[in-house]
mmCIF file of C-alpha atoms in Angstrom:
data_model
loop_
_atom_site.group_PDB
_atom_site.id
_atom_site.type_symbol
_atom_site.label_atom_id
_atom_site.label_comp_id
_atom_site.label_asym_id
_atom_site.label_seq_id
_atom_site.Cartn_x
_atom_site.Cartn_y
_atom_site.Cartn_z
ATOM 1 C CA MET A 1 -1.584 17.773 -16.435
ATOM 2 C CA SER A 2 -3.453 18.180 -19.955
ATOM 3 C CA ALA A 3 -1.893 15.961 -22.788
ATOM 4 C CA SER A 4 -1.527 19.567 -24.536
ATOM 5 C CA VAL A 5 0.763 20.621 -22.278
ATOM 6 C CA LEU A 6 2.918 17.746 -22.014
ATOM 7 C CA ARG A 7 3.300 17.647 -25.608
ATOM 8 C CA ASP A 8 5.588 20.902 -25.628
ATOM 9 C CA ALA A 9 6.640 20.513 -21.661
ATOM 10 C CA ASP A 10 10.118 19.941 -20.878
ATOM 11 C CA PHE A 11 10.892 17.015 -18.274
ATOM 12 C CA ASP A 12 11.875 13.144 -18.184
ATOM 13 C CA LEU A 13 9.355 11.312 -16.741
ATOM 14 C CA LEU A 14 6.043 12.191 -15.402
ATOM 15 C CA HIS A 15 5.589 9.981 -12.373
ATOM 16 C CA LEU A 16 1.373 10.163 -11.390
ATOM 17 C CA HIS A 17 -0.003 9.349 -8.009
ATOM 18 C CA PHE A 18 -3.556 11.534 -7.516
ATOM 19 C CA GLY A 19 -5.285 14.424 -9.321
ATOM 20 C CA PHE A 20 -7.238 12.012 -12.043
ATOM 21 C CA ASP A 21 -10.738 11.588 -9.807
ATOM 22 C CA ALA A 22 -12.819 13.533 -12.331
ATOM 23 C CA VAL A 23 -10.369 12.999 -15.693
ATOM 24 C CA ASP A 24 -12.374 11.221 -18.661
ATOM 25 C CA PRO A 25 -10.769 8.005 -19.828
ATOM 26 C CA SER A 26 -10.485 9.311 -23.353
ATOM 27 C CA THR A 27 -8.520 12.268 -21.823
ATOM 28 C CA LEU A 28 -6.216 9.857 -19.985
ATOM 29 C CA ARG A 29 -5.662 8.019 -23.149
ATOM 30 C CA GLU A 30 -4.416 10.835 -24.944
ATOM 31 C CA LEU A 31 -2.296 11.492 -22.261
ATOM 32 C CA THR A 32 -0.625 8.086 -22.338
ATOM 33 C CA GLU A 33 -0.133 8.164 -25.965
ATOM 34 C CA VAL A 34 1.490 11.507 -26.105
ATOM 35 C CA LEU A 35 4.185 10.506 -23.313
ATOM 36 C CA ARG A 36 4.532 7.020 -25.393
ATOM 37 C CA GLY A 37 4.948 9.010 -28.724
ATOM 38 C CA ARG A 38 7.584 11.572 -26.999
ATOM 39 C CA GLY A 39 9.190 8.349 -25.929
ATOM 40 C CA LYS A 40 8.885 9.687 -22.203
ATOM 41 C CA PRO A 41 8.229 6.718 -19.129
ATOM 42 C CA PHE A 42 5.063 6.866 -17.253
ATOM 43 C CA VAL A 43 5.238 5.538 -13.232
ATOM 44 C CA LEU A 44 2.013 5.235 -11.809
ATOM 45 C CA THR A 45 1.696 4.792 -8.173
ATOM 46 C CA VAL A 46 -1.426 3.034 -7.356
ATOM 47 C CA HIS A 47 -2.593 4.449 -4.276
ATOM 48 C CA ASP A 48 -6.546 3.297 -4.663
ATOM 49 C CA LEU A 49 -7.617 0.773 -6.725
ATOM 50 C CA ARG A 50 -11.359 1.528 -5.083
ATOM 51 C CA ASN A 51 -12.134 5.385 -5.391
ATOM 52 C CA PRO A 52 -12.955 6.085 -1.463
ATOM 53 C CA HIS A 53 -14.781 8.993 -3.367
ATOM 54 C CA HIS A 54 -16.980 7.615 -5.619
ATOM 55 C CA GLU A 55 -19.671 5.902 -4.462
ATOM 56 C CA ASP A 56 -20.178 4.005 -8.072
ATOM 57 C CA ARG A 57 -16.503 2.288 -9.206
ATOM 58 C CA ALA A 58 -17.147 2.596 -12.909
ATOM 59 C CA LEU A 59 -15.230 5.509 -13.745
ATOM 60 C CA HIS A 60 -12.313 4.856 -11.540
ATOM 61 C CA ASP A 61 -12.376 1.086 -13.330
ATOM 62 C CA ALA A 62 -12.672 2.557 -16.286
ATOM 63 C CA GLN A 63 -9.249 5.181 -15.552
ATOM 64 C CA LEU A 64 -7.105 2.646 -14.239
ATOM 65 C CA ASP A 65 -8.017 0.480 -17.292
ATOM 66 C CA VAL A 66 -6.508 3.204 -19.389
ATOM 67 C CA LEU A 67 -3.223 3.778 -16.866
ATOM 68 C CA VAL A 68 -2.278 0.398 -15.614
ATOM 69 C CA PRO A 69 -1.849 -1.099 -18.587
ATOM 70 C CA ALA A 70 -0.025 1.931 -20.245
ATOM 71 C CA ALA A 71 2.433 2.882 -17.345
ATOM 72 C CA ASP A 72 5.858 1.750 -17.474
ATOM 73 C CA ALA A 73 6.143 1.115 -13.907
ATOM 74 C CA LEU A 74 3.455 0.474 -11.437
ATOM 75 C CA VAL A 75 3.974 0.987 -7.896
ATOM 76 C CA PRO A 76 1.514 -0.317 -5.408
ATOM 77 C CA LEU A 77 1.706 0.329 -1.523
ATOM 78 C CA THR A 78 1.432 -3.496 -0.605
ATOM 79 C CA THR A 79 1.545 -6.856 -1.857
ATOM 80 C CA GLY A 80 -2.011 -6.995 -1.427
ATOM 81 C CA ALA A 81 -2.650 -4.306 -3.923
ATOM 82 C CA ALA A 82 -0.159 -5.981 -6.299
ATOM 83 C CA ALA A 83 -1.877 -9.383 -6.501
ATOM 84 C CA GLU A 84 -4.951 -7.233 -7.592
ATOM 85 C CA ILE A 85 -2.753 -6.076 -10.343
ATOM 86 C CA ARG A 86 -1.856 -9.117 -11.244
ATOM 87 C CA ARG A 87 -4.942 -10.277 -11.160
ATOM 88 C CA ARG A 88 -7.284 -7.759 -13.096
ATOM 89 C CA TRP A 89 -4.093 -6.549 -15.811
ATOM 90 C CA ASP A 90 -1.730 -9.135 -15.802
ATOM 91 C CA ARG A 91 1.172 -6.854 -14.213
ATOM 92 C CA GLU A 92 3.928 -7.094 -12.245
ATOM 93 C CA ALA A 93 4.530 -4.483 -9.757
ATOM 94 C CA LEU A 94 7.078 -2.900 -7.066
ATOM 95 C CA VAL A 95 5.490 -2.477 -3.957
ATOM 96 C CA LEU A 96 6.786 0.289 -2.065
ATOM 97 C CA PRO A 97 5.465 1.280 1.231
ATOM 98 C CA HIS A 98 4.236 4.751 2.373
ATOM 99 C CA PRO A 99 6.420 6.440 3.532
ATOM 100 C CA HIS A 100 5.832 8.713 7.323
ATOM 101 C CA VAL A 101 3.222 11.235 7.074
ATOM 102 C CA VAL A 102 3.945 12.964 10.187
ATOM 103 C CA PRO A 103 7.149 14.877 10.215
ATOM 104 C CA LEU A 104 9.967 13.101 11.969
ATOM 105 C CA ALA A 105 10.657 15.811 14.796
ATOM 106 C CA THR A 106 6.656 15.694 15.574
ATOM 107 C CA MET A 107 6.981 12.127 15.552
ATOM 108 C CA GLU A 108 9.386 11.970 17.883
ATOM 109 C CA ALA A 109 7.660 14.405 20.459
ATOM 110 C CA ALA A 110 4.286 12.743 20.362
ATOM 111 C CA GLN A 111 5.824 9.035 21.063
ATOM 112 C CA GLU A 112 8.005 10.244 23.685
ATOM 113 C CA ARG A 113 5.108 11.923 25.623
ATOM 114 C CA ARG A 114 2.986 8.795 25.036
ATOM 115 C CA SER A 115 6.031 6.716 26.370
ATOM 116 C CA TRP A 116 5.390 8.528 30.046
ATOM 117 C CA ALA A 117 1.547 10.099 30.317
ATOM 118 C CA ARG A 118 -0.555 7.152 29.355
ATOM 119 C CA GLY A 119 -3.246 7.318 32.094
ATOM 120 C CA ASP A 120 -5.816 5.196 33.366
ATOM 121 C CA THR A 121 -8.313 6.509 30.370
ATOM 122 C CA PHE A 122 -8.348 4.753 27.389
ATOM 123 C CA ARG A 123 -9.479 6.921 24.364
ATOM 124 C CA VAL A 124 -11.502 5.711 21.133
ATOM 125 C CA GLY A 125 -11.575 7.718 18.565
ATOM 126 C CA LEU A 126 -14.214 7.434 15.413
ATOM 127 C CA HIS A 127 -13.858 10.877 12.821
ATOM 128 C CA VAL A 128 -16.392 10.544 10.829
ATOM 129 C CA LYS A 129 -14.947 13.909 8.837
ATOM 130 C CA SER A 130 -16.957 15.373 5.704
ATOM 131 C CA LEU A 131 -18.200 11.850 5.152
ATOM 132 C CA ARG A 132 -16.555 10.860 2.049
ATOM 133 C CA ALA A 133 -18.291 7.869 0.427
ATOM 134 C CA SER A 134 -16.341 5.060 1.579
ATOM 135 C CA MET A 135 -17.808 5.794 4.791
ATOM 136 C CA ALA A 136 -19.988 3.974 6.960
ATOM 137 C CA PRO A 137 -20.238 5.440 10.580
ATOM 138 C CA MET A 138 -24.022 4.864 11.574
ATOM 139 C CA ARG A 139 -23.284 0.881 10.811
ATOM 140 C CA LEU A 140 -20.255 0.951 13.379
ATOM 141 C CA LEU A 141 -21.495 3.609 16.171
ATOM 142 C CA PRO A 142 -24.157 1.422 17.824
ATOM 143 C CA THR A 143 -21.291 -1.406 18.718
ATOM 144 C CA LEU A 144 -19.085 1.248 19.481
ATOM 145 C CA VAL A 145 -20.993 3.105 21.946
ATOM 146 C CA ASP A 146 -22.249 -0.162 23.544
ATOM 147 C CA THR A 147 -18.939 -1.754 23.558
ATOM 148 C CA VAL A 148 -16.339 1.203 25.270
ATOM 149 C CA ALA A 149 -19.067 1.341 27.659
ATOM 150 C CA GLN A 150 -18.700 -2.084 28.772
ATOM 151 C CA LEU A 151 -14.441 -1.356 28.871
ATOM 152 C CA PRO A 152 -13.281 0.232 31.809
ATOM 153 C CA GLY A 153 -12.163 3.530 31.440
ATOM 154 C CA ALA A 154 -12.823 3.990 28.090
ATOM 155 C CA VAL A 155 -14.164 6.844 26.258
ATOM 156 C CA LEU A 156 -15.626 7.229 23.041
ATOM 157 C CA GLN A 157 -14.614 10.126 21.026
ATOM 158 C CA VAL A 158 -16.372 11.012 17.864
ATOM 159 C CA ASN A 159 -15.135 14.114 15.560
ATOM 160 C CA GLY A 160 -16.563 15.022 12.597
ATOM 161 C CA HIS A 161 -16.988 18.711 10.358
ATOM 162 C CA ARG A 162 -19.255 21.144 10.338
ATOM 163 C CA ASP A 163 -20.645 20.637 6.810
ATOM 164 C CA VAL A 164 -21.674 17.821 7.845
ATOM 165 C CA LEU A 165 -22.795 17.732 11.463
ATOM 166 C CA ASP A 166 -24.021 21.468 11.946
ATOM 167 C CA PRO A 167 -27.952 22.600 11.353
ATOM 168 C CA ASP A 168 -27.137 24.932 8.366
ATOM 169 C CA GLY A 169 -24.234 22.627 7.555
ATOM 170 C CA ALA A 170 -23.888 22.222 3.467
ATOM 171 C CA ARG A 171 -23.513 18.605 3.508
ATOM 172 C CA ARG A 172 -25.827 17.898 6.877
ATOM 173 C CA ASP A 173 -26.459 14.465 7.566
ATOM 174 C CA GLU A 174 -29.747 14.518 9.671
ATOM 175 C CA SER A 175 -29.747 11.096 10.773
ATOM 176 C CA LEU A 176 -25.896 11.057 11.535
ATOM 177 C CA ALA A 177 -26.294 14.024 13.519
ATOM 178 C CA ALA A 178 -28.951 13.268 15.259
ATOM 179 C CA TYR A 179 -27.622 10.315 16.984
ATOM 180 C CA LEU A 180 -24.361 11.535 17.580
ATOM 181 C CA HIS A 181 -26.068 14.353 19.517
ATOM 182 C CA GLU A 182 -28.333 12.491 21.397
ATOM 183 C CA GLN A 183 -25.853 9.879 22.440
ATOM 184 C CA ALA A 184 -23.783 12.755 24.006
ATOM 185 C CA ASP A 185 -26.289 14.096 25.744
ATOM 186 C CA ALA A 186 -26.795 10.842 27.271
ATOM 187 C CA GLY A 187 -23.409 10.792 28.011
ATOM 188 C CA ARG A 188 -21.957 7.621 25.543
ATOM 189 C CA LEU A 189 -19.694 9.410 23.790
ATOM 190 C CA GLU A 190 -17.937 12.849 23.705
ATOM 191 C CA LEU A 191 -19.028 14.770 20.203
ATOM 192 C CA HIS A 192 -16.392 17.376 18.921
ATOM 193 C CA VAL A 193 -17.404 19.273 15.691
ATOM 194 C CA HIS A 194 -15.056 21.196 14.222
ATOM 195 C CA ASP A 195 -13.775 22.741 10.611
ATOM 196 C CA PHE A 196 -11.010 20.995 8.675
ATOM 197 C CA LEU A 197 -8.289 20.788 11.200
ATOM 198 C CA ASP A 198 -4.519 21.555 9.972
ATOM 199 C CA ASP A 199 -1.807 19.534 10.077
ATOM 200 C CA ARG A 200 -0.527 20.227 13.497
ATOM 201 C CA ALA A 201 -4.111 19.912 15.405
ATOM 202 C CA LEU A 202 -4.298 16.978 13.035
ATOM 203 C CA TRP A 203 -1.461 15.444 14.670
ATOM 204 C CA ALA A 204 -2.424 16.728 18.088
ATOM 205 C CA TYR A 205 -5.803 15.039 17.884
ATOM 206 C CA LEU A 206 -4.505 11.489 16.511
ATOM 207 C CA ALA A 207 -2.184 11.410 19.392
ATOM 208 C CA SER A 208 -4.861 12.155 22.126
ATOM 209 C CA LEU A 209 -6.141 8.735 21.245
ATOM 210 C CA ASP A 210 -5.082 5.093 22.480
ATOM 211 C CA VAL A 211 -7.143 4.140 19.169
ATOM 212 C CA SER A 212 -8.958 5.030 15.930
ATOM 213 C CA VAL A 213 -11.375 3.500 14.235
ATOM 214 C CA LEU A 214 -11.249 3.398 10.278
ATOM 215 C CA PRO A 215 -15.256 3.152 9.235
ATOM 216 C CA TYR A 216 -14.450 2.232 5.646
ATOM 217 C CA ARG A 217 -16.930 -0.138 3.510
ATOM 218 C CA PHE A 218 -14.573 -0.200 0.958
ATOM 219 C CA GLY A 219 -11.504 1.523 -0.046
ATOM 220 C CA THR A 220 -7.315 0.152 -0.853
ATOM 221 C CA HIS A 221 -4.767 2.203 1.386
ATOM 222 C CA SER A 222 -5.030 4.741 3.897
ATOM 223 C CA GLY A 223 -2.810 7.633 5.000
ATOM 224 C CA TRP A 224 -4.393 8.061 8.113
ATOM 225 C CA LEU A 225 -3.183 4.410 9.193
ATOM 226 C CA GLU A 226 0.356 5.849 8.468
ATOM 227 C CA ALA A 227 0.208 9.010 10.561
ATOM 228 C CA CYS A 228 -1.537 6.634 13.477
ATOM 229 C CA ARG A 229 1.666 4.254 13.448
ATOM 230 C CA ASP A 230 3.803 7.388 13.165
ATOM 231 C CA LEU A 231 1.824 8.725 16.446
ATOM 232 C CA GLY A 232 1.755 5.690 18.265
ATOM 233 C CA THR A 233 -1.959 5.287 17.629
ATOM 234 C CA ALA A 234 -3.049 2.080 17.678
ATOM 235 C CA VAL A 235 -5.608 1.237 14.498
ATOM 236 C CA VAL A 236 -8.691 -0.790 14.032
ATOM 237 C CA ALA A 237 -9.700 -1.683 10.490
ATOM 238 C CA PRO A 238 -11.924 -2.947 8.259
ATOM 239 C CA THR A 239 -11.053 -6.068 6.331
ATOM 240 C CA CYS A 240 -11.849 -4.199 2.819
ATOM 241 C CA GLY A 241 -8.975 -2.970 0.880
ATOM 242 C CA PHE A 242 -5.195 -3.648 1.962
ATOM 243 C CA TYR A 243 -4.991 -1.996 5.644
ATOM 244 C CA ALA A 244 -3.648 -4.555 7.375
ATOM 245 C CA ASP A 245 -0.452 -5.124 4.814
ATOM 246 C CA GLN A 246 0.112 -1.708 5.481
ATOM 247 C CA GLY A 247 1.213 -2.110 9.122
ATOM 248 C CA PRO A 248 0.003 -4.196 12.393
ATOM 249 C CA VAL A 249 -3.596 -3.245 12.481
ATOM 250 C CA LEU A 250 -6.869 -4.935 14.469
ATOM 251 C CA SER A 251 -9.010 -6.444 12.004
ATOM 252 C CA TYR A 252 -13.181 -6.178 12.023
ATOM 253 C CA THR A 253 -15.239 -7.601 9.044
ATOM 254 C CA HIS A 254 -16.237 -4.762 7.239
ATOM 255 C CA ASP A 255 -17.272 -4.183 3.285
ATOM 256 C CA GLU A 256 -19.999 -2.779 1.038
ATOM 257 C CA SER A 257 -22.139 -5.244 2.014
ATOM 258 C CA HIS A 258 -21.898 -6.293 5.440
ATOM 259 C CA LEU A 259 -20.659 -5.583 8.987
ATOM 260 C CA ASP A 260 -19.618 -8.004 11.551
ATOM 261 C CA GLU A 261 -20.459 -6.243 14.600
ATOM 262 C CA ASP A 262 -19.060 -9.247 17.127
ATOM 263 C CA SER A 263 -15.593 -8.642 15.058
ATOM 264 C CA LEU A 264 -15.623 -4.944 15.919
ATOM 265 C CA ALA A 265 -16.251 -5.261 19.244
ATOM 266 C CA ALA A 266 -13.660 -8.002 19.784
ATOM 267 C CA ALA A 267 -10.875 -5.527 17.865
ATOM 268 C CA LEU A 268 -12.029 -2.928 20.676
ATOM 269 C CA ARG A 269 -11.530 -5.312 23.554
ATOM 270 C CA ARG A 270 -8.342 -6.538 22.049
ATOM 271 C CA ALA A 271 -7.200 -2.706 21.872
ATOM 272 C CA HIS A 272 -8.474 -2.176 25.627
ATOM 273 C CA GLU A 273 -6.786 -5.332 26.825
ATOM 274 C CA GLN A 274 -3.244 -5.049 25.194
ATOM 275 C CA ARG A 275 -2.471 -0.967 25.210
ATOM 276 C CA SER A 276 -0.437 -1.774 21.765
ATOM 277 C CA THR A 277 0.490 0.892 19.491
ATOM 278 C CA HIS A 278 1.206 -0.960 16.913
ATOM 279 C CA GLY A 279 3.394 1.569 15.979
ATOM 280 C CA ILE A 280 6.620 2.444 14.423
ATOM 281 C CA SER A 281 10.073 4.118 15.694
ATOM 282 C CA VAL A 282 11.885 7.256 13.793
ATOM 283 C CA ALA A 283 14.346 5.259 13.992
ATOM 284 C CA GLU A 284 12.270 2.632 11.531
ATOM 285 C CA ARG A 285 10.937 5.348 9.835
ATOM 286 C CA ARG A 286 14.213 6.989 8.835
ATOM 287 C CA ALA A 287 15.472 4.308 7.670
ATOM 288 C CA GLN A 288 12.277 3.401 5.162
ATOM 289 C CA ARG A 289 12.147 6.649 3.766
ATOM 290 C CA ALA A 290 16.061 6.135 2.273
ATOM 291 C CA ARG A 291 14.780 2.774 1.079
ATOM 292 C CA VAL A 292 11.911 3.742 -0.780
ATOM 293 C CA ALA A 293 13.703 7.124 -2.147
ATOM 294 C CA ALA A 294 16.495 4.761 -3.170
ATOM 295 C CA ALA A 295 14.324 2.178 -5.000
ATOM 296 C CA HIS A 296 12.697 5.189 -6.830
ATOM 297 C CA ASP A 297 16.020 6.320 -7.731
ATOM 298 C CA ARG A 298 16.873 2.827 -9.499
ATOM 299 C CA LEU A 299 13.415 2.721 -11.290
ATOM 300 C CA TYR A 300 14.140 6.159 -12.690
ATOM 301 C CA THR A 301 17.385 5.384 -13.971
ATOM 302 C CA TYR A 302 16.824 2.216 -14.711
ATOM 303 C CA LEU A 303 13.706 3.593 -17.178
ATOM 304 C CA LEU A 304 15.482 6.502 -18.525
ATOM 305 C CA THR A 305 18.678 4.617 -19.494
ATOM 306 C CA ALA A 306 17.728 0.952 -20.236
ATOM 307 C CA GLY A 307 14.617 1.797 -21.884
ATOM 308 C CA ARG A 308 10.904 1.066 -21.367
ATOM 309 C CA ALA A 309 9.961 -2.105 -18.314
#
């Protein structure tokens, strides 16, 4: 929504989550000035302190340098993100966890199936999607291939989109595609190349895995992680960002400059040994959603009746 639209729009409060990836900071500053001039409270949910789609962090940092100081209330998803907000901008924030991603009925059915259908196969998934900037799958793959090969009954499944892995894909990654096809031909992994999955197909895919490996070298939070928790799929997550603050994960050391292969292998072995989903129950998600909704209601009421925070 542009500043010019906000000048005449009929609304009580603006709550911003996403959608400003490519917006110039000066435009965001104009928007916040219009809100301030009209006396309209501004709430910012801080999903990303580092944009996973931006190779260079400079633009997102500049955007946050406008939005975070201007917001009347800041809502990060984790205590780790709140601490970074405090350190970078000297602002206190209201931490509210990410609610469920998967519909509750789908979540319940998937968890019930997992409780009685668990077999001898241990399926490890790596989803390279369309290779957003934060992903570094080629760093991880040799360790994943070698480690999974040593785990009894384990299978490594790699999924990716056609735009990256097809010969005529618009964003084809030649080295990644060549490596994956070579390893698949050697029987060391299963390769699934497909178009973007709709929600139903995505939930079915994630529910078919025992563990999903997040190949991120930078980032903040993950909706993918939350979907895995909903479906009872364990998550192997990097130490960059605040993934471990979202919920129980198996952590490995990975950031922009370094991957600790031993920690990745150890996380996979722990996942295989424990066979723990680290998931969350439908009852917990339902109660969490009620708490998050009530917290937003209290926040909005305060901002609209008691003035700016």
